[in-house]
Coordinates of C-alpha atoms in Angstrom, one line a residue:
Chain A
X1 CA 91.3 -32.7 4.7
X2 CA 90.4 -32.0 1.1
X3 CA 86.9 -32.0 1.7
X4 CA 87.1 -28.9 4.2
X5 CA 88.6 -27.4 1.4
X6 CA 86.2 -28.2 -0.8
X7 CA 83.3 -27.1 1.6
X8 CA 85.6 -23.9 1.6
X9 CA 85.2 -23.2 -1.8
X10 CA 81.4 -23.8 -2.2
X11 CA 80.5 -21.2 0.1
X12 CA 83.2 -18.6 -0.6
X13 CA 81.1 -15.5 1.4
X14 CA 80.1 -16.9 4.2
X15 CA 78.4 -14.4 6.6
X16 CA 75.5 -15.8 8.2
X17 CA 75.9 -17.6 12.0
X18 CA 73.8 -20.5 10.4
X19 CA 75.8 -21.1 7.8
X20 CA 78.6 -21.4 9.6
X21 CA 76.8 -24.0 12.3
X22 CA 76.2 -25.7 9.3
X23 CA 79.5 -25.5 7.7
X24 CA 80.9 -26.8 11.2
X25 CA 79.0 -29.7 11.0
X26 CA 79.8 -30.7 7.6
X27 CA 83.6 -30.6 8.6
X28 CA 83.1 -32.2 11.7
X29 CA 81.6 -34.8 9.4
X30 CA 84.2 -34.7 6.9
X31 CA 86.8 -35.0 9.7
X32 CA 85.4 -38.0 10.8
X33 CA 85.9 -39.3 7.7
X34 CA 89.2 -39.1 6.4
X35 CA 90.2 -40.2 9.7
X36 CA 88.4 -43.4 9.4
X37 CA 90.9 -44.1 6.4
X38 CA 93.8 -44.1 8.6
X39 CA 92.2 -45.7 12.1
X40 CA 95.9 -46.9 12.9
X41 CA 97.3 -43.5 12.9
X42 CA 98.0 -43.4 16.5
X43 CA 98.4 -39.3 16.3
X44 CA 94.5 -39.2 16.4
X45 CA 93.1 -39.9 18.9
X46 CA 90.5 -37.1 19.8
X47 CA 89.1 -37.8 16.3
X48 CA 89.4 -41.4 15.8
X49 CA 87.3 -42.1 18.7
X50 CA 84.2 -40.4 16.9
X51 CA 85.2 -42.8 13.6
X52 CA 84.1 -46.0 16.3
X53 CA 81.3 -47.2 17.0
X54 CA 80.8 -47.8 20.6
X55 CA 79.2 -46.1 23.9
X56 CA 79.5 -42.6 24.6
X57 CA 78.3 -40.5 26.7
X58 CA 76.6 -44.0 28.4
X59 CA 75.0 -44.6 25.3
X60 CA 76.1 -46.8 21.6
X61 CA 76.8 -44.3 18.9
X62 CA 77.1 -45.6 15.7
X63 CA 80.5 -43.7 15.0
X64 CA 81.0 -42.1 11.5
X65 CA 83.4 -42.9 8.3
X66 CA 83.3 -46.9 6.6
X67 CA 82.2 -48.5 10.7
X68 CA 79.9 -46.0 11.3
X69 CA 78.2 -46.2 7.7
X70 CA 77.8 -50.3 7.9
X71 CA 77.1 -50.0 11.5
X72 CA 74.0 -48.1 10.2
X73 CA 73.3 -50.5 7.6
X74 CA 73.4 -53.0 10.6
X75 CA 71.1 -51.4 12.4
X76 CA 68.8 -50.8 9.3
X77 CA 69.3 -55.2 8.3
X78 CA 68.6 -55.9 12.1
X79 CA 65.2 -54.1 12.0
X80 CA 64.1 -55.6 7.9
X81 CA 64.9 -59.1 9.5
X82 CA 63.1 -59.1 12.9
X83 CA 60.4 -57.4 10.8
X84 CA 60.2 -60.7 7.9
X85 CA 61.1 -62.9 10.4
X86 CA 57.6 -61.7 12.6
X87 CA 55.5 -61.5 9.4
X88 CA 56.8 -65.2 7.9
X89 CA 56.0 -66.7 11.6
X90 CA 52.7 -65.1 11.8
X91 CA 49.8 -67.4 12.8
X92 CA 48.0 -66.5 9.5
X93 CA 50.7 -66.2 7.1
X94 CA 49.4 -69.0 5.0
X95 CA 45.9 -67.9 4.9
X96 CA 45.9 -64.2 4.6
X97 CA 48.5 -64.5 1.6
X98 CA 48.3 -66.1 -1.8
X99 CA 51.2 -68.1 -3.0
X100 CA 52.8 -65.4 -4.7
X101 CA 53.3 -63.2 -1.7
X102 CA 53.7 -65.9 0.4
X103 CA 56.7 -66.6 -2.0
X104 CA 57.9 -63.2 -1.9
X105 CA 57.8 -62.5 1.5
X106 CA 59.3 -65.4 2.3
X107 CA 62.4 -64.4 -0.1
X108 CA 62.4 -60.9 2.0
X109 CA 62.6 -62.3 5.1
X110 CA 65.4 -65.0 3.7
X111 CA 67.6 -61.7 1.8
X112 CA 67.7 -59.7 5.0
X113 CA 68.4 -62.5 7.8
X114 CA 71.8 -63.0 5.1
X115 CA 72.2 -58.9 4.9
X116 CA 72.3 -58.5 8.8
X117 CA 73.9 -61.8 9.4
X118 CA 76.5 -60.5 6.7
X119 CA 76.9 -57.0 8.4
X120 CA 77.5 -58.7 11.7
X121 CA 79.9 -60.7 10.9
X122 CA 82.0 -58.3 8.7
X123 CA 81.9 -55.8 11.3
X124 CA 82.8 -58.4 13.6
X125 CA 85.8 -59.2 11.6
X126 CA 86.9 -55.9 11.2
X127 CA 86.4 -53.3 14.2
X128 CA 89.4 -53.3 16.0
X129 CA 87.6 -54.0 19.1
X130 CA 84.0 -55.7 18.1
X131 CA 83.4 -57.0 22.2
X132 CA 82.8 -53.2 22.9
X133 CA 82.3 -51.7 19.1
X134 CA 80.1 -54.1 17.7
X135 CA 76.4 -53.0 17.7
X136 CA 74.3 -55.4 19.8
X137 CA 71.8 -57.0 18.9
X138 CA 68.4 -54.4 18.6
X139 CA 65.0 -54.5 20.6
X140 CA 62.1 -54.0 18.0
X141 CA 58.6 -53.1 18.7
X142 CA 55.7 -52.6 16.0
X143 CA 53.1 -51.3 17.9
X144 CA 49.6 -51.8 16.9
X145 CA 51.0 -53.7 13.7
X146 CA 48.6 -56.3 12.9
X147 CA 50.9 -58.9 11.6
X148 CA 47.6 -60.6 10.3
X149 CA 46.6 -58.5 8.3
X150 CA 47.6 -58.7 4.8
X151 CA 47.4 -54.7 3.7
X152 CA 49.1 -53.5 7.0
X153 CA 52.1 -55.9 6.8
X154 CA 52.6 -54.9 2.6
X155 CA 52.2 -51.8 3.7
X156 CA 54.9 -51.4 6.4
X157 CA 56.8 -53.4 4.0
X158 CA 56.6 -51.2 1.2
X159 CA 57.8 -48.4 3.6
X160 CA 60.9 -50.6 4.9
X161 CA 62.3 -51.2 1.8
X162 CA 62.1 -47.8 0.3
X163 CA 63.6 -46.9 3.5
X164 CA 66.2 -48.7 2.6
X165 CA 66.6 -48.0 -1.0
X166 CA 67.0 -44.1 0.5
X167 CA 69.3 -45.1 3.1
X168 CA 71.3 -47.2 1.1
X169 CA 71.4 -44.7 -1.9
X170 CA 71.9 -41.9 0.7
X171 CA 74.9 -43.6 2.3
X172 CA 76.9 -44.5 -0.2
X173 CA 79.0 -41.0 -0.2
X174 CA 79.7 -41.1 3.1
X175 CA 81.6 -44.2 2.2
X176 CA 85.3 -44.1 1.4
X177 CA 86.4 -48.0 1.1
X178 CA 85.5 -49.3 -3.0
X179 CA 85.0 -52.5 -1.4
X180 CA 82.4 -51.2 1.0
X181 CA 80.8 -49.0 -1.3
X182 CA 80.5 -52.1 -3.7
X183 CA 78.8 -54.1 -0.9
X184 CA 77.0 -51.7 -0.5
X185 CA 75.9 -51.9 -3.9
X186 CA 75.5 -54.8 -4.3
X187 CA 72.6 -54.7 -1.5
X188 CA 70.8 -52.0 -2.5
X189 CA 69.6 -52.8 -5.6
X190 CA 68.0 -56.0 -4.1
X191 CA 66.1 -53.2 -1.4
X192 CA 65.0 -51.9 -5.1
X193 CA 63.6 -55.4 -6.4
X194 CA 62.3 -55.7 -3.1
X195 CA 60.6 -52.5 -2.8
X196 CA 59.1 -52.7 -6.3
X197 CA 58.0 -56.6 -6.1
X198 CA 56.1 -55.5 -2.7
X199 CA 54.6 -52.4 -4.7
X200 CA 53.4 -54.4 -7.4
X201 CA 51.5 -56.6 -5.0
X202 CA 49.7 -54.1 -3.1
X203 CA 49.1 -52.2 -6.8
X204 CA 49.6 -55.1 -9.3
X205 CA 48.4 -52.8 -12.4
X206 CA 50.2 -49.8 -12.1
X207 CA 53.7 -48.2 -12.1
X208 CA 54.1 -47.9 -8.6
X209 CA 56.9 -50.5 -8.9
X210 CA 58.5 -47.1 -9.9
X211 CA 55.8 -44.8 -9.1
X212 CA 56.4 -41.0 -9.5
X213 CA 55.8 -41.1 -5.5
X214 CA 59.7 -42.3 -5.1
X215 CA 61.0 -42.0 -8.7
X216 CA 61.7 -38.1 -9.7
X217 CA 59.5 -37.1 -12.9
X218 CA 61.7 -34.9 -14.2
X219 CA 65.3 -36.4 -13.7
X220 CA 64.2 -40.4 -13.0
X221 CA 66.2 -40.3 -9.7
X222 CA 65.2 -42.5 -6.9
X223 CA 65.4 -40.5 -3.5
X224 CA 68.6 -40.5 -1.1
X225 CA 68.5 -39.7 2.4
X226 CA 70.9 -38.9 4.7
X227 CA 70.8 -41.0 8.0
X228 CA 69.6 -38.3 10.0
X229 CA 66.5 -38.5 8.0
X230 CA 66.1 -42.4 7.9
X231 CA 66.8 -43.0 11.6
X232 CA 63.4 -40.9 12.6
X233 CA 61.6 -43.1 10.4
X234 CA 63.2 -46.6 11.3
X235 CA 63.6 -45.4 14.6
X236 CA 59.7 -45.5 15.0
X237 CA 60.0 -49.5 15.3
X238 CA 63.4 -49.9 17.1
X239 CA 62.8 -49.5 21.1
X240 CA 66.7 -50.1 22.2
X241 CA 68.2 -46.7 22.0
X242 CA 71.3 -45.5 20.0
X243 CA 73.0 -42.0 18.8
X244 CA 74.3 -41.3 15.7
X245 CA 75.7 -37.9 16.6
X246 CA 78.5 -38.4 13.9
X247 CA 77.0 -39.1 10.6
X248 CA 74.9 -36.5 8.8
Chain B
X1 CA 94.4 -43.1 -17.7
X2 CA 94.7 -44.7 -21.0
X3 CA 93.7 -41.5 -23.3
X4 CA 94.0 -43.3 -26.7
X5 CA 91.8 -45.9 -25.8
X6 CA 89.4 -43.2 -24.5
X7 CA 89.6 -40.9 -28.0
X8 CA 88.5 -44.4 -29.5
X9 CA 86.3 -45.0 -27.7
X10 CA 83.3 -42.0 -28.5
X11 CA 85.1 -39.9 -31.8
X12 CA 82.5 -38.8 -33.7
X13 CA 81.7 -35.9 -35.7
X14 CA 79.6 -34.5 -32.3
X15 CA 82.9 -34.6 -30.3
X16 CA 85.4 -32.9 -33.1
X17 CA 82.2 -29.8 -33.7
X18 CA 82.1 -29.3 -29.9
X19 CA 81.8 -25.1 -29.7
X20 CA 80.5 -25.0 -25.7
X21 CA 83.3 -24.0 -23.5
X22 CA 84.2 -26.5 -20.0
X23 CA 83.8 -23.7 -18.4
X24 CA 80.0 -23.1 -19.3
X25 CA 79.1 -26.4 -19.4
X26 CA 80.2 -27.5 -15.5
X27 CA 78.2 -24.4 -14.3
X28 CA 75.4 -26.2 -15.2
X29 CA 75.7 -28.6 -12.8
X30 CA 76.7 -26.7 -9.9
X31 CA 78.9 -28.7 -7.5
X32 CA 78.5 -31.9 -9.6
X33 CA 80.7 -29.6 -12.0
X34 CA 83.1 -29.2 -9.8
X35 CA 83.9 -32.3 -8.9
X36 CA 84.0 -33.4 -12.8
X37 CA 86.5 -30.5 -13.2
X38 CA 88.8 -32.1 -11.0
X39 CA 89.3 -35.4 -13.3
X40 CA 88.5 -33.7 -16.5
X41 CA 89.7 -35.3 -19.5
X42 CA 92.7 -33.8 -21.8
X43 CA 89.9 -32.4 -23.9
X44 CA 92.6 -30.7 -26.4
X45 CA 94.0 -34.2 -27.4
X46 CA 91.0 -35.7 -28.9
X47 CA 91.3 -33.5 -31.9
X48 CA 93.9 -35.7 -33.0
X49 CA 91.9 -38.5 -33.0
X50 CA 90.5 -39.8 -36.5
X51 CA 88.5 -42.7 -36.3
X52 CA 85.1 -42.1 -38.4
X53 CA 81.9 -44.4 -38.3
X54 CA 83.4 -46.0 -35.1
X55 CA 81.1 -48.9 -34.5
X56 CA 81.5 -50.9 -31.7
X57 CA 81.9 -49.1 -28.4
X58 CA 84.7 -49.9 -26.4
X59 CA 85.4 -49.6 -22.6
X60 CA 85.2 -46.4 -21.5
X61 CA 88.4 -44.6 -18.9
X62 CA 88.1 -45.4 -15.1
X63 CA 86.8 -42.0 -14.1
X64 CA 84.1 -40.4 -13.2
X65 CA 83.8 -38.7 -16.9
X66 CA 84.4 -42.0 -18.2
X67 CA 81.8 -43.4 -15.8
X68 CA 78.9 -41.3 -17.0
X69 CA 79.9 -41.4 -20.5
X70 CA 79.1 -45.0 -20.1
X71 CA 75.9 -44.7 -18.6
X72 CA 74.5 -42.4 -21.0
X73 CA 75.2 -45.0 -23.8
X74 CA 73.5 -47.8 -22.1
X75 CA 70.9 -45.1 -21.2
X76 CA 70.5 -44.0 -24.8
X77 CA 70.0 -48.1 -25.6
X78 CA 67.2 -48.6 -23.1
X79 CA 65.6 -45.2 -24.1
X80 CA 65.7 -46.1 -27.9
X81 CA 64.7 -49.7 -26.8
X82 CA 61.5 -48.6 -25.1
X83 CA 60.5 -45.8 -27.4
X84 CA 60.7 -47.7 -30.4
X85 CA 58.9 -50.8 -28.6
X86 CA 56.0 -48.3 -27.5
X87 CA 55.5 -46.8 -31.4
X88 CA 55.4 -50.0 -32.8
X89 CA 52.5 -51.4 -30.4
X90 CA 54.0 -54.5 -29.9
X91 CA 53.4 -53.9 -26.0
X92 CA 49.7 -55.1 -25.1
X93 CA 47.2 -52.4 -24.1
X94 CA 44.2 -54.0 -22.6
X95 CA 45.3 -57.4 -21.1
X96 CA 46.2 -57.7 -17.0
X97 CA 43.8 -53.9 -16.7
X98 CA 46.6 -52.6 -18.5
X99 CA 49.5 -53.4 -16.8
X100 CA 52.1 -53.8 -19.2
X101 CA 51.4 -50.6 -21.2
X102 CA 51.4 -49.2 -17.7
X103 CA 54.5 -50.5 -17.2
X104 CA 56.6 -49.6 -19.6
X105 CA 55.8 -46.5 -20.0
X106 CA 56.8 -45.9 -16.8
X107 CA 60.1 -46.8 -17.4
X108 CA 60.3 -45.7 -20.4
X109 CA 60.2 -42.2 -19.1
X110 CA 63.0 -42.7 -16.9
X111 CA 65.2 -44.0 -19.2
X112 CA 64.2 -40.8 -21.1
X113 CA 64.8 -38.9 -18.1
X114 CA 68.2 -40.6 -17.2
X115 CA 69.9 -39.6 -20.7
X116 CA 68.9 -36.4 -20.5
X117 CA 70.1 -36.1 -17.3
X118 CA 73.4 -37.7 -18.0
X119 CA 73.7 -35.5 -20.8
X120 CA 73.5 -32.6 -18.4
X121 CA 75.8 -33.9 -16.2
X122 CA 78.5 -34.1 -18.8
X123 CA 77.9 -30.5 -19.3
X124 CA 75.1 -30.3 -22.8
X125 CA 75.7 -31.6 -25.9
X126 CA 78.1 -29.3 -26.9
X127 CA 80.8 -30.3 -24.2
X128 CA 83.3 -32.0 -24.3
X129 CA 82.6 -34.7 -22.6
X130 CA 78.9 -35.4 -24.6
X131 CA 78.9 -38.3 -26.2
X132 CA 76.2 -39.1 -29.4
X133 CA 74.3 -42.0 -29.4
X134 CA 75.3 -45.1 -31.3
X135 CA 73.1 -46.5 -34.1
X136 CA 71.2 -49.5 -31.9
X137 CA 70.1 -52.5 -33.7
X138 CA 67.8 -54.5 -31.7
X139 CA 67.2 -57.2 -34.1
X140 CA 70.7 -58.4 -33.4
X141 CA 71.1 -58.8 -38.1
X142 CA 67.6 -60.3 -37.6
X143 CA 68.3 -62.7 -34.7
X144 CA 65.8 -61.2 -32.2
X145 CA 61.8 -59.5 -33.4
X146 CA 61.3 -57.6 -30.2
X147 CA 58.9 -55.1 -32.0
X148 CA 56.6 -57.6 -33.6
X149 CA 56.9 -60.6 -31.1
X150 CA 56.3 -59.3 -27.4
X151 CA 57.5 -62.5 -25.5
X152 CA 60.9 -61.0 -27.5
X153 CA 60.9 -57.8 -26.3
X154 CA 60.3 -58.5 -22.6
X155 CA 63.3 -61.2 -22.5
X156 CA 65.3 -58.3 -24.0
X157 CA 63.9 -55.8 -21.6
X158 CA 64.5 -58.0 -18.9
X159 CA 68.4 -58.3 -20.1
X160 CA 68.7 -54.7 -20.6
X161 CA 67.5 -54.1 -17.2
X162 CA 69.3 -56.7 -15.1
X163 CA 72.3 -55.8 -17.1
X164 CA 71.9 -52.0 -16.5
X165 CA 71.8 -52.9 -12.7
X166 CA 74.9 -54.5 -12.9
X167 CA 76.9 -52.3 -15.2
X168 CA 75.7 -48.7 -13.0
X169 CA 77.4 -51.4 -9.6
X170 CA 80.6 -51.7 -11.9
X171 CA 81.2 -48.0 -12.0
X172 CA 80.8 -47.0 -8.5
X173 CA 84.3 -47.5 -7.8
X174 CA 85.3 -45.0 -10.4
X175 CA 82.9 -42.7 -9.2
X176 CA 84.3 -42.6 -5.4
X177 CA 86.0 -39.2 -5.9
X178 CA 82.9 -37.3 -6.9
X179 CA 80.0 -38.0 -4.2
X180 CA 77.9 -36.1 -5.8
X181 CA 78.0 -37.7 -9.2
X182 CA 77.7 -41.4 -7.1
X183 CA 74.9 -40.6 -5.4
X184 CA 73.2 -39.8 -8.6
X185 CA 74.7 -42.9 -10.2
X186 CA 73.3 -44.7 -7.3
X187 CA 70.0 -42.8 -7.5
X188 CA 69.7 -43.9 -11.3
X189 CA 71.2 -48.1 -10.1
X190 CA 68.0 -48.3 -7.4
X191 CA 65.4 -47.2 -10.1
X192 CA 66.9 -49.4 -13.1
X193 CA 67.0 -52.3 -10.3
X194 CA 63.1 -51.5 -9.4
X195 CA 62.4 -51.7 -13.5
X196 CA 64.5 -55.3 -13.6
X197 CA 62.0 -56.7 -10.7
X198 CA 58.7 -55.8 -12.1
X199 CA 59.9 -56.7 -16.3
X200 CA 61.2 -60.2 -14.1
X201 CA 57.6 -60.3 -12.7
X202 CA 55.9 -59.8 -15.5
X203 CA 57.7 -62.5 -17.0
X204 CA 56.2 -64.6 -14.3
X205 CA 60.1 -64.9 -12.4
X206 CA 61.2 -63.7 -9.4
X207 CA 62.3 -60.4 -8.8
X208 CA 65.6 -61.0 -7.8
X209 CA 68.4 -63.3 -9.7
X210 CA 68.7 -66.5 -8.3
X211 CA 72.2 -68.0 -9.0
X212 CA 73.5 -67.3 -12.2
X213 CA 70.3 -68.0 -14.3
X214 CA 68.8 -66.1 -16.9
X215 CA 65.3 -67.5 -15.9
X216 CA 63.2 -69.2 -18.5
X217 CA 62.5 -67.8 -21.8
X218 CA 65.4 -66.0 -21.6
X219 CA 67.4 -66.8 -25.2
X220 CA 70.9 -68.2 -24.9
X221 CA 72.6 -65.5 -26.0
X222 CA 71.6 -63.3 -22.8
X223 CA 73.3 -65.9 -20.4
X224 CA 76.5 -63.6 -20.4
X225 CA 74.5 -61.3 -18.5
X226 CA 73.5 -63.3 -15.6
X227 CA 77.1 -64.9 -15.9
X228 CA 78.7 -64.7 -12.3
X229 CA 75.3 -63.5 -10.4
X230 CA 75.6 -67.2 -8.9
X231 CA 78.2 -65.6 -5.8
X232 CA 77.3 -66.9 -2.2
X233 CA 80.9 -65.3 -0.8
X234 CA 80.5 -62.2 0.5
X235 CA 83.6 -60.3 2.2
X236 CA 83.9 -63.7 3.3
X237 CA 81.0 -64.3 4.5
X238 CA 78.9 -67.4 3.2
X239 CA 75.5 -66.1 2.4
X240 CA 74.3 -69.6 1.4
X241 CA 74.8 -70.9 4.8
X242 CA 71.5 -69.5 6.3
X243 CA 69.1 -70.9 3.7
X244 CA 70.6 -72.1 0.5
X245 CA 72.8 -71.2 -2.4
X246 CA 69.7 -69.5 -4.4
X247 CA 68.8 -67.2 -1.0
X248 CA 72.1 -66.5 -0.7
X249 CA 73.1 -65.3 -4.7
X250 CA 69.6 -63.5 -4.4
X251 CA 70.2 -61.5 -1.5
X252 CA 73.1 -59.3 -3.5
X253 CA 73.5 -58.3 -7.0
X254 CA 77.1 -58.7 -8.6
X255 CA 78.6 -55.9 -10.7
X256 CA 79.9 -56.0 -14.0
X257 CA 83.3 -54.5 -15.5
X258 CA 82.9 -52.1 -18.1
X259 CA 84.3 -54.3 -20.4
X260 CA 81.9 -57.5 -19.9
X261 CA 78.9 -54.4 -20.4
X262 CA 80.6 -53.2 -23.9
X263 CA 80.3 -56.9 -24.5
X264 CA 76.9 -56.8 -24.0
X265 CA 76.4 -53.9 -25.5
X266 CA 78.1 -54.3 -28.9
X267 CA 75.7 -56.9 -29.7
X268 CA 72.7 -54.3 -30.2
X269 CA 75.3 -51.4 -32.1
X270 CA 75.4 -51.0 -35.6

């Protein structure tokens, strides 16, 4: 419960209605949490469900706390594998890109079929109940994509991966296990050398790889995002529907 | 928290002059100030330390101080690293339209950027917690040219980068208790991580670190930090069964300790 506390003491005079919705949430958040710490703490139950991921309300909710953050990252591996895994398999993938990209691409789609096969089968090993908690498998659909075409695929490519760079570097807080948060870690600075290989072959002679577009001028920070503001974006390409009512 | 080894580690004439109250300095930094004041350092002890024209660096405390303080000296390394590598030209202006140029000074802004946005995360240079920037010498006692010979420069680059990756992976566990100050960290990992792909491509490798090899060119004396990169066991998981050992190691960077970074480190510090 320290971080209520905490919340408590950033906002000493709180008067407003808003602030206090958004106060709510944070500590609804926060409860979620610390309760994810202790998931065998049978004295918890009302809270602890919310820590799960699983169906509610007749629909999968990625949960909240260390299962609901790498549920998430699941989710986010599921949709950068189906997406490599299309573009590798594409008709024209050997004549539309030179041997560089083809190399690098190929590499992509390789990373992220081991990052969600990873997720799956850590979650798998550690949900208490992964029949009903693990997050199935996703439905993806890219619209009017054209997987043949070189500048649309490096394109949506460049926007996946700094996706996940944000995600990744948005999520990290929310995690509370060192050995998550260092898987974590350890994943998303590949998204980085992803993101700026892909940006250096759209723009080869530039500094997009780091361009001021993602990389702060004034501090040098890359940008963070909670999952709230990722899952819009990702959600665009991922057709089976889920909630993720408990992370922020 | 080992305090001795910590007074050590940064005594210098920057920390005994300090005249900036805590106080002041965490305002600064809003919440991020907070947070810090909850594992502040014993500040009133390091007047006893007396270790002039400390050299070497050592490992820096497991906290989230510690953890910065760290940063900002490999930050002040690749910022000196850069600057000095831009002013003596050694970094060719017209060839691939201008790329390289382009390039790094790019990043060297955000190295730039990143110490003097550590610096104001530890509360100014009169806190504290500041720490003053060693004396760097990126000859190695004449080992390495990286000013006059540019194949040099970008195999150091390339080392500084990949190691900065790994050494900003090795602090997130100390940083845990402050979210604020890891998401920043994290912020500053994913950029140093997009500089180590493109100085890797430049160099005509791969973005990513396959195994545990420092990639061709790379001198001998870097290997130490690619050593251990070559993991394919993840939480168990055996990410070389999909497609191969070098998939596998590529698909996740491995952190280093603080101490395998001073290491590192100590090799460029005068």
């Amino acid at each position: 419960m320290k971080n209520e506390v905490k919340i408590q003491e950033v906002n000493p005079s709180l008067d407003s209605r808003r602030s206090f919705l958004k106060l709510s949430g944070l500590t609804l958040v926060s409860a979620g949490l610390v309760l994810a710490g202790c998931s065998n703490n049978d004295n918890e139950d009302d809270m602890q469900d919310n820590s799960l991921p699983g169906i509610k309300n007749g629909v999968f909710d990625l949960g909240s706390g260390d299962f609901g953050v790498l549920t998430y990252a699941y989710a986010l591996e599921q949709l950068e594998a189906d997406f490599y895994t299309k573009v590798v398999n594409s008709s024209s993938f050997n004549s539309v890109f030179n041997d560089t990209e083809k190399q690098v691409l190929t590499d992509l789609y390789h990373h992220e079929v081991v990052h969600r096969d990873f997720f799956k089968a850590a979650l798998t090993g550690a949900l208490p109940d992964p029949s009903s908690q693990l997050l199935p498998s996703l439905a993806f659909n890219y619209g009017s994509l054209n997987f043949n075409s070189r500048n649309e695929v490096l394109a949506t490519a460049k926007a996946l991966e700094d996706t996940g760079v944000a995600a990744y570097n948005g999520a990290g807080r929310l995690i509370k296990s060192a050995d998550y948060l260092l898987l974590a870690g350890k994943i998303v600075s590949v998204e980085a050398r992803h993101a700026s290989a892909i940006r250096s072959l759209i723009n080869p002679n530039s500094k997009d790889f780091a361009g001021d577009d993602i990389v702060n001028t004034s501090t040098g920070l890359d940008v963070a995002k909670d999952p709230s503001k990722i899952l819009p974006i990702a959600g665009g390409f991922i057709t089976t529907k889920f909630t993720a009512n408990y992370l922020p | 928290m080992n305090i001795l080894k910590f007074i050590e580690t940064f005594t210098d004439d920057s920390l005994m002059a300090r005249t900036g109250s805590r106080r002041d300095s965490f305002t600064q930094f809003g919440n991020i100030g907070r947070n810090l004041a909850l594992a502040s350092i014993p500040f009133g002890l390091s007047a006893m330390a007396n270790k002039a024209l400390a050299k070497d660096i050592t490992a820096t405390p497991a906290t989230p101080i510690g953890a910065l303080q760290f940063a900002l000296t490999l930050e002040y390394l690749e910022n000196e690293f850069y600057a000095m590598a831009l002013d003596s030209g050694v970094i060719p202006a017209s060839e691939n339209g201008g790329r390289d140029l382009k390039v790094f000074q790019q990043i060297a802004a955000h190295e730039s950027n990143h110490v003097k946005f550590l610096i104001a995360g530890l509360g100014g240079t009169m806190s504290a917690n500041f720490v003053a920037k060693p004396t760097f010498d990126f000859t190695v006692g004449g080992a390495f040219d990286p000013f006059h010979d540019y194949p040099t420069f970008l195999a150091l680059a390339q080392a500084f980068e990949d190691t900065g990756v790994r050494a900003y992976k090795g602090q997130a566990a100390n940083l845990i208790s402050t979210p604020d100050l890891l998401t920043a960290a994290l912020q500053i990992h994913s950029v140093e991580a997009r500089h180590a792909s493109e100085v890797r491509r430049l160099r005509s490798l791969k973005g990513w670190i396959s195994n545990s090899e420092r990639g061709a060119g790379m001198p001998a004396a870097t290997q130490a930090v690619y050593d251990g990169e070559g993991v394919t066991m993840q939480a168990g998981f055996n990410t070389a069964m999909a497609f191969g050992a070098s998939a596998g190691s590529e698909a996740y960077d491995e952190p280093l300790t603080t101490q395998q970074v001073v290491d590192i480190a100590n090799l460029f510090i005068v």
